[in-house]
Coordinates of C-alpha atoms and ligand atoms in Angstrom, one line a residue:
X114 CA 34.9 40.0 -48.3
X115 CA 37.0 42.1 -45.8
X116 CA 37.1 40.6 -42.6
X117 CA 35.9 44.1 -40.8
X118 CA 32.6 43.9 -43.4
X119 CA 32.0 40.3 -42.7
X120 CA 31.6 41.0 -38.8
X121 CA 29.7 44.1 -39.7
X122 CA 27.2 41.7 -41.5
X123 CA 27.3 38.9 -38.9
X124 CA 26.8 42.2 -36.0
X125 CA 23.6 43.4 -38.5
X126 CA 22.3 39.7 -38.8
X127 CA 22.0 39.0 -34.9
X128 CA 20.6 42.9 -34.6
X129 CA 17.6 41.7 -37.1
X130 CA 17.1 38.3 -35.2
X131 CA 17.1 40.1 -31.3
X132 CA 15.0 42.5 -32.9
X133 CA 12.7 40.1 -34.4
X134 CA 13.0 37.9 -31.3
X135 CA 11.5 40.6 -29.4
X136 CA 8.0 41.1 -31.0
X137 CA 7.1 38.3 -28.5
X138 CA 5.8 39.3 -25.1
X139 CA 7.6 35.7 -23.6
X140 CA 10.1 33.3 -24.5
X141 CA 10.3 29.9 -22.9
X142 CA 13.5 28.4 -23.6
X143 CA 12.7 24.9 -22.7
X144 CA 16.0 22.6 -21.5
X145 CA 17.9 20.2 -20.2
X146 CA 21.4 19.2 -20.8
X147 CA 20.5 15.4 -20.8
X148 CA 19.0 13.9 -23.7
X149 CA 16.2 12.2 -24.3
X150 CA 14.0 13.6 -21.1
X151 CA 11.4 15.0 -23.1
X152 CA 12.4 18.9 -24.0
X153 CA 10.5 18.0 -27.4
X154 CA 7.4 17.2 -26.0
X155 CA 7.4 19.5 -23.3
X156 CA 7.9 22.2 -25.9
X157 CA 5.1 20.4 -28.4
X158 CA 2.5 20.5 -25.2
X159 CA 3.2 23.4 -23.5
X160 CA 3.1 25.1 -26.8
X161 CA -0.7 23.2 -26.8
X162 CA -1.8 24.5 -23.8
X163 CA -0.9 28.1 -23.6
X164 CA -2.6 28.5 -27.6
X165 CA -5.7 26.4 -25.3
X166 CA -5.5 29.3 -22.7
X167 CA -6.0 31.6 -25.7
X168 CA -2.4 32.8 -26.1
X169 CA -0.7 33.7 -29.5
X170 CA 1.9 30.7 -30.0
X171 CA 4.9 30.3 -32.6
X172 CA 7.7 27.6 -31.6
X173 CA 11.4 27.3 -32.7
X174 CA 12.5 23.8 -33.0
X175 CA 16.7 24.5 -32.5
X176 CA 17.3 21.3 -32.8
X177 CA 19.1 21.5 -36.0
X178 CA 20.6 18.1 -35.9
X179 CA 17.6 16.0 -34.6
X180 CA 14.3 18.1 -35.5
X181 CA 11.1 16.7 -33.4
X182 CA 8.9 19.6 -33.3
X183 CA 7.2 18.9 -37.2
X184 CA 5.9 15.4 -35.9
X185 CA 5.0 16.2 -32.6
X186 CA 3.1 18.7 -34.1
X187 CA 1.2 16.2 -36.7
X188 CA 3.0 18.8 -39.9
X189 CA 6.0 16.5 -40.9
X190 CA 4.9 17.7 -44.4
X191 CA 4.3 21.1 -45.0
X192 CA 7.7 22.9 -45.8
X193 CA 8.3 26.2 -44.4
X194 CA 7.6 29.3 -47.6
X195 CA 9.7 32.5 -48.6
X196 CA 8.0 36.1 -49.5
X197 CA 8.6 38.0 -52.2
X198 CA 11.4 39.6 -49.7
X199 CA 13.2 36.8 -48.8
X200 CA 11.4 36.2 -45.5
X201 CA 10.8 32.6 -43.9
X202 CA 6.8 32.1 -43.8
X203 CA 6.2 30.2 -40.8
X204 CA 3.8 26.7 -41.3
X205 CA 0.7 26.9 -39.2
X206 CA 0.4 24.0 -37.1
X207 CA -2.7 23.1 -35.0
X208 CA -4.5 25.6 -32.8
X209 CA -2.7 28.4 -34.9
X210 CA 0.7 27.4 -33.7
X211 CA 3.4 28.9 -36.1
X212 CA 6.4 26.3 -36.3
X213 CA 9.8 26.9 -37.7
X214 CA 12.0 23.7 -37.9
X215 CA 14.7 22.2 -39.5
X216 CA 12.8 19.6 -40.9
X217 CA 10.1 21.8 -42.3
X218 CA 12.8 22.7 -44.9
X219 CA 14.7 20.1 -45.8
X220 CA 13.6 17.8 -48.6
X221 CA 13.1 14.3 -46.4
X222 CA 12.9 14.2 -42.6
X223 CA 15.1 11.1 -43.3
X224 CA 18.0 13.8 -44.4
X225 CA 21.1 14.5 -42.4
X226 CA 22.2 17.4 -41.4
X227 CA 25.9 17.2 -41.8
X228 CA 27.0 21.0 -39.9
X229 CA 30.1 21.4 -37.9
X230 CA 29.0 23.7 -35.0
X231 CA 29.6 27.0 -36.4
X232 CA 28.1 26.6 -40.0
X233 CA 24.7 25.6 -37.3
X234 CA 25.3 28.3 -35.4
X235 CA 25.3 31.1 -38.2
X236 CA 22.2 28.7 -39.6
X237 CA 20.5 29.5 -36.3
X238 CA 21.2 33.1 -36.3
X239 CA 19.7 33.8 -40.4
X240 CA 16.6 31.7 -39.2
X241 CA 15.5 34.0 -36.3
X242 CA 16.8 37.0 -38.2
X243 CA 15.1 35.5 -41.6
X244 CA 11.8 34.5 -40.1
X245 CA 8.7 37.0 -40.7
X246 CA 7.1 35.5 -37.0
X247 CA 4.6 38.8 -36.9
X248 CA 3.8 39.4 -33.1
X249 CA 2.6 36.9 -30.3
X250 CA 2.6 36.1 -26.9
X251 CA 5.1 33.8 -26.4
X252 CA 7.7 31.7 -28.7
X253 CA 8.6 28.7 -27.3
X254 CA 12.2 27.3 -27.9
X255 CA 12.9 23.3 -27.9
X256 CA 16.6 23.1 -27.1
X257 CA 18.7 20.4 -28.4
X258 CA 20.5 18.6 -25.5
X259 CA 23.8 19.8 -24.2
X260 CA 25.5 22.8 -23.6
X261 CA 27.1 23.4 -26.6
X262 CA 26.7 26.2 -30.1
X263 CA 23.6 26.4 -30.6
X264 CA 22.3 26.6 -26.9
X265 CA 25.1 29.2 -26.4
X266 CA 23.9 31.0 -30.1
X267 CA 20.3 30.7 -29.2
X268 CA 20.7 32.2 -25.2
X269 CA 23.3 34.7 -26.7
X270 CA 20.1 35.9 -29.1
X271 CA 17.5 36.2 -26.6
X272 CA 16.4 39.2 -24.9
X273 CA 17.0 38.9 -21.3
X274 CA 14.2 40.7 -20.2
X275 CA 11.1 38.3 -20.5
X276 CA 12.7 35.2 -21.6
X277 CA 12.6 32.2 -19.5
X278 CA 13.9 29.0 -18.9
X279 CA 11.8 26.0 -18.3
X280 CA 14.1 22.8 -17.1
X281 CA 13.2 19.4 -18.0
X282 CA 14.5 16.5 -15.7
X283 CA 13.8 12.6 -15.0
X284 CA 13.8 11.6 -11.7
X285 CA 17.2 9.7 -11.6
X286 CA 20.6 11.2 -10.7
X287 CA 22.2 10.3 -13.7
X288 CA 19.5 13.0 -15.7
X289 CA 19.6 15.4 -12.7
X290 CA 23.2 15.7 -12.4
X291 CA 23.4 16.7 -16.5
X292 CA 20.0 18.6 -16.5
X293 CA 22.3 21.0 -13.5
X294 CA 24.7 21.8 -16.1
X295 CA 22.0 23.2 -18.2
X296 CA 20.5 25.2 -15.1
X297 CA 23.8 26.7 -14.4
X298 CA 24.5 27.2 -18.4
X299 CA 20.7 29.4 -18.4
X300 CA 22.3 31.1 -15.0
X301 CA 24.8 32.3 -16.0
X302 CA 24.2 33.6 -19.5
X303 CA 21.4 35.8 -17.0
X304 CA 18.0 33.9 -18.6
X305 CA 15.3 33.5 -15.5
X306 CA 14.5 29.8 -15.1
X307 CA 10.7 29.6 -14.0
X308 CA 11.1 25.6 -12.8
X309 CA 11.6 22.7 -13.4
X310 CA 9.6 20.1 -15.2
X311 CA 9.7 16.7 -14.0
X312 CA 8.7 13.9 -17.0
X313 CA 8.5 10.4 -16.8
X314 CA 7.6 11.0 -13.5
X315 CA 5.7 7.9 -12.9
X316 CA 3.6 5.2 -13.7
X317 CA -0.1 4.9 -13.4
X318 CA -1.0 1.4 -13.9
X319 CA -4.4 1.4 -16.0
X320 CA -5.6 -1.8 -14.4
X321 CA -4.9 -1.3 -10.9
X322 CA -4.2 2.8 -10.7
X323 CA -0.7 1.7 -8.9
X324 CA 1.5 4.5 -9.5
X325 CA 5.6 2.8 -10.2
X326 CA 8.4 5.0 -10.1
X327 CA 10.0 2.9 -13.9
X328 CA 12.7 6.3 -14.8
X329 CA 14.0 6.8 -11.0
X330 CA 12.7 7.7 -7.6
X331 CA 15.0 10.8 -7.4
X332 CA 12.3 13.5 -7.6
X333 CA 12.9 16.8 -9.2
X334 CA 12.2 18.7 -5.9
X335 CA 16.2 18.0 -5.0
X336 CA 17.1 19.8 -8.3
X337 CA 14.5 22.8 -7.1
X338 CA 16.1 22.8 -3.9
X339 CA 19.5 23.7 -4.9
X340 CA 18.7 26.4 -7.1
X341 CA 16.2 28.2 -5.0
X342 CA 13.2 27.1 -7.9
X343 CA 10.3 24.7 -7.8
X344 CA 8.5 21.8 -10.1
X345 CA 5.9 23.2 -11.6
X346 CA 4.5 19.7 -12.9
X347 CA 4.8 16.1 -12.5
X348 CA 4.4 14.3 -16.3
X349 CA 3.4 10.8 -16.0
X350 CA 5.2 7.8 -18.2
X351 CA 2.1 7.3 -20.4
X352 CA 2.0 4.9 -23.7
X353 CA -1.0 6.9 -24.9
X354 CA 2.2 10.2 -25.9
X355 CA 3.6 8.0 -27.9
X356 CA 0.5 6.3 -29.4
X357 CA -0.3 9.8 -30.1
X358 CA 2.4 10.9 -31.7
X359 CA 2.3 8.3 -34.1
X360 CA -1.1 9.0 -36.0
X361 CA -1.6 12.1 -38.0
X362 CA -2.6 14.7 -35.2
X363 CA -1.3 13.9 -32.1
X364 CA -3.1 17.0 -30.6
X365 CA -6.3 15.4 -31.5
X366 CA -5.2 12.1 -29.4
X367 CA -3.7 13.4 -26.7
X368 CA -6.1 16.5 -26.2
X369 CA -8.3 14.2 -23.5
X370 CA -5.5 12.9 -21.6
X371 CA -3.9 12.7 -18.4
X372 CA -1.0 13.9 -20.0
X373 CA -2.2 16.9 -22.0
X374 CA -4.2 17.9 -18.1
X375 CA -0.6 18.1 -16.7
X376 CA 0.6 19.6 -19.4
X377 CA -2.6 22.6 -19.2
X378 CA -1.4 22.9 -15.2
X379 CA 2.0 24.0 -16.4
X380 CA 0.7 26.5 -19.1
X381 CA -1.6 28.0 -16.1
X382 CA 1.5 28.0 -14.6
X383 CA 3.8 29.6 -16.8
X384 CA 1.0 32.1 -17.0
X385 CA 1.0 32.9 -13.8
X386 CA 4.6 32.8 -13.1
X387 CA 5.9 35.4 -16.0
X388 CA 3.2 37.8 -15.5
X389 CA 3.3 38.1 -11.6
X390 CA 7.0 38.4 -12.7
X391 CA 6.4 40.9 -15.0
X392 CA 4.7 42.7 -12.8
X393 CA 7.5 42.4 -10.0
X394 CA 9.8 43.6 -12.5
X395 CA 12.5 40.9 -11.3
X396 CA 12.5 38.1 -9.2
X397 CA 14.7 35.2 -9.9
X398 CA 16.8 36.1 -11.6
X399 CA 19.9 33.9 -12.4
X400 CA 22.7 36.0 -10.8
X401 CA 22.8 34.3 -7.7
Ligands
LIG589 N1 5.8 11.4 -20.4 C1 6.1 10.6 -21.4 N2 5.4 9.5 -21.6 C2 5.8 8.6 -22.6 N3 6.7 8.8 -23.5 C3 7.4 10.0 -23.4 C4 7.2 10.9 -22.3 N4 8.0 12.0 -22.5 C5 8.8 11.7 -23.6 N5 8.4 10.5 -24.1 C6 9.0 9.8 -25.3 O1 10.4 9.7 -25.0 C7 11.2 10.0 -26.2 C8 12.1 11.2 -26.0 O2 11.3 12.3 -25.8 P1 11.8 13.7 -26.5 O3 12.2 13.5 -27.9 O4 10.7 14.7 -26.2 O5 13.1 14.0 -25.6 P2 14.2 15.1 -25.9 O6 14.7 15.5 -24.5 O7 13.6 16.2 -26.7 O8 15.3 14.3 -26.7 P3 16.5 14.9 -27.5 O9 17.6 15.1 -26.4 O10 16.9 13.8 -28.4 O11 16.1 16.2 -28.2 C9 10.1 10.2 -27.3 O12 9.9 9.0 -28.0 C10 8.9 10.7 -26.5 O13 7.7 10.4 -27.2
LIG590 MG1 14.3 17.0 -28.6

């Protein structure tokens, strides 16, 4: 194909997927930089508690490469359909949540997914042009770590009005000096960030109710501080998350926790936050 008709395609793909990104009210892209901090299960339990609160919920796993969302989700084995017009059918996860994930299509979990970045890139682009989502309230995005293609593809896509960034930290400098470069990455592509989130925060011994600071003592309000934005939620270390997440429906274990409480304050959050700053019509804005 002529190289003027292949852009003209690639310009009418990203069209369809902006367009399609914004039948949603809100997007939360939820962040990091560092690895490992907990932008899956942030996404997986905020995505919980706002379909709690009565909100309409879909969530884009965009981590391509290491695909989380399924099992947090308890539907590591449905497999994502196609209509009769060639559009990607969501699978329905718990409380209605509509999931789209690399690992609801491939044919094991176990499978690689061998993609330099922009073969994932261009994979990213089809799915949210491809993907028949319908309406909602808000599509949460789980971000792999880093700053690199698909990050850049997936900010690139949004619409900057009503998207949002939610920043996931541990309280040690060696996370919050990475997790800045993702804050500064949302900044200055012009996405809002609403706050930070700080997990594996602490401790709560079940015995004794001592709280131990095990991931760091370096709070996330330093972070906030520097970039004129606030915590929205301290997540304790808890063995229960990953209890959960190992049976069939972590939702069911977890709904009862002290985990999935912190995790309903950040929903009544986010809640609050986007719609005052709806309302506002600006606010922060990442220009500064
Ligand atoms: N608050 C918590 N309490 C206990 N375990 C946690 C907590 N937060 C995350 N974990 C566990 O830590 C591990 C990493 O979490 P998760 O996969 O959500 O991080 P991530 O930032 O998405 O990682 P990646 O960068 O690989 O995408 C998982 O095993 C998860 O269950
Ligand atoms: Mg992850």
């Amino acid at each position: 194909m002529a190289l003027q008709a292949r852009l003209a395609q690639q310009r009418a793909l990203e069209e369809k997927a902006r367009k399609n990104l914004s039948m949603f009210k809100y997007r939360i892209i939820v962040t990091s930089g560092k690895g490992g901090v907990g932008k899956s299960l942030v996404s997986a339990m905020l995505a919980y508690a706002l379909a709690e609160a009565g909100k309409s919920i879909a969530i884009f796993d965009a981590d391509l490469y290491g695909s989380s969302i399924p099992q947090l989700l308890g539907i590591q084995n449905a497999r994502l359909s196609v209509d009769e017009e060639g559009n990607i059918i969501p699978v329905e996860g718990p409380l209605g949540i509509r999931v789209v994930a690399m690992n609801l299509i491939l044919d094991s979990p176990e499978s690689p997914v061998i993609w330099r970045g922009p073969l994932a890139s261009r994979a990213i682009i089809e799915l949210f042009a491809s993907v028949k989502w319908g309406s909602g309230d808000y599509l949460v995005v789980d971000m792999p770590p880093g700053t690199g293609d698909i990050p850049l593809t997936v900010a690139q896509l949004m619409p900057k009005e009503n998207t949002y960034a939610v920043i996931v930290t541990a309280p040690n400098l060696l996370s919050e000096t990475i997790v800045a470069k993702a804050i500064n990455f949302v900044l200055r592509l012009g996405i809002n960030v609403l706050g930070i989130v700080e997990n594996m925060s602490y401790f709560k011994c079940p015995y004794c109710g001592k709280e131990t600071s095990i991931m760091g003592k370096f709070g996330g309000e330093y972070l906030a501080s520097r970039y004129g934005t606030q915590v929205l939620v301290k997540i304790p270390l808890d063995p229960i998350v990953n209890e959960a997440i190992d049976t069939n429906n972590p939702y069911e274990a977890l709904k009862n926790s002290e985990v999935m409480k912190a995790f309903r304050a950040l929903a009544k959050k986010v809640i609050e936050l986007v719609e005052t700053h709806q309302q506002q019509g600006s606010a922060s804005s990442g220009d500064k």
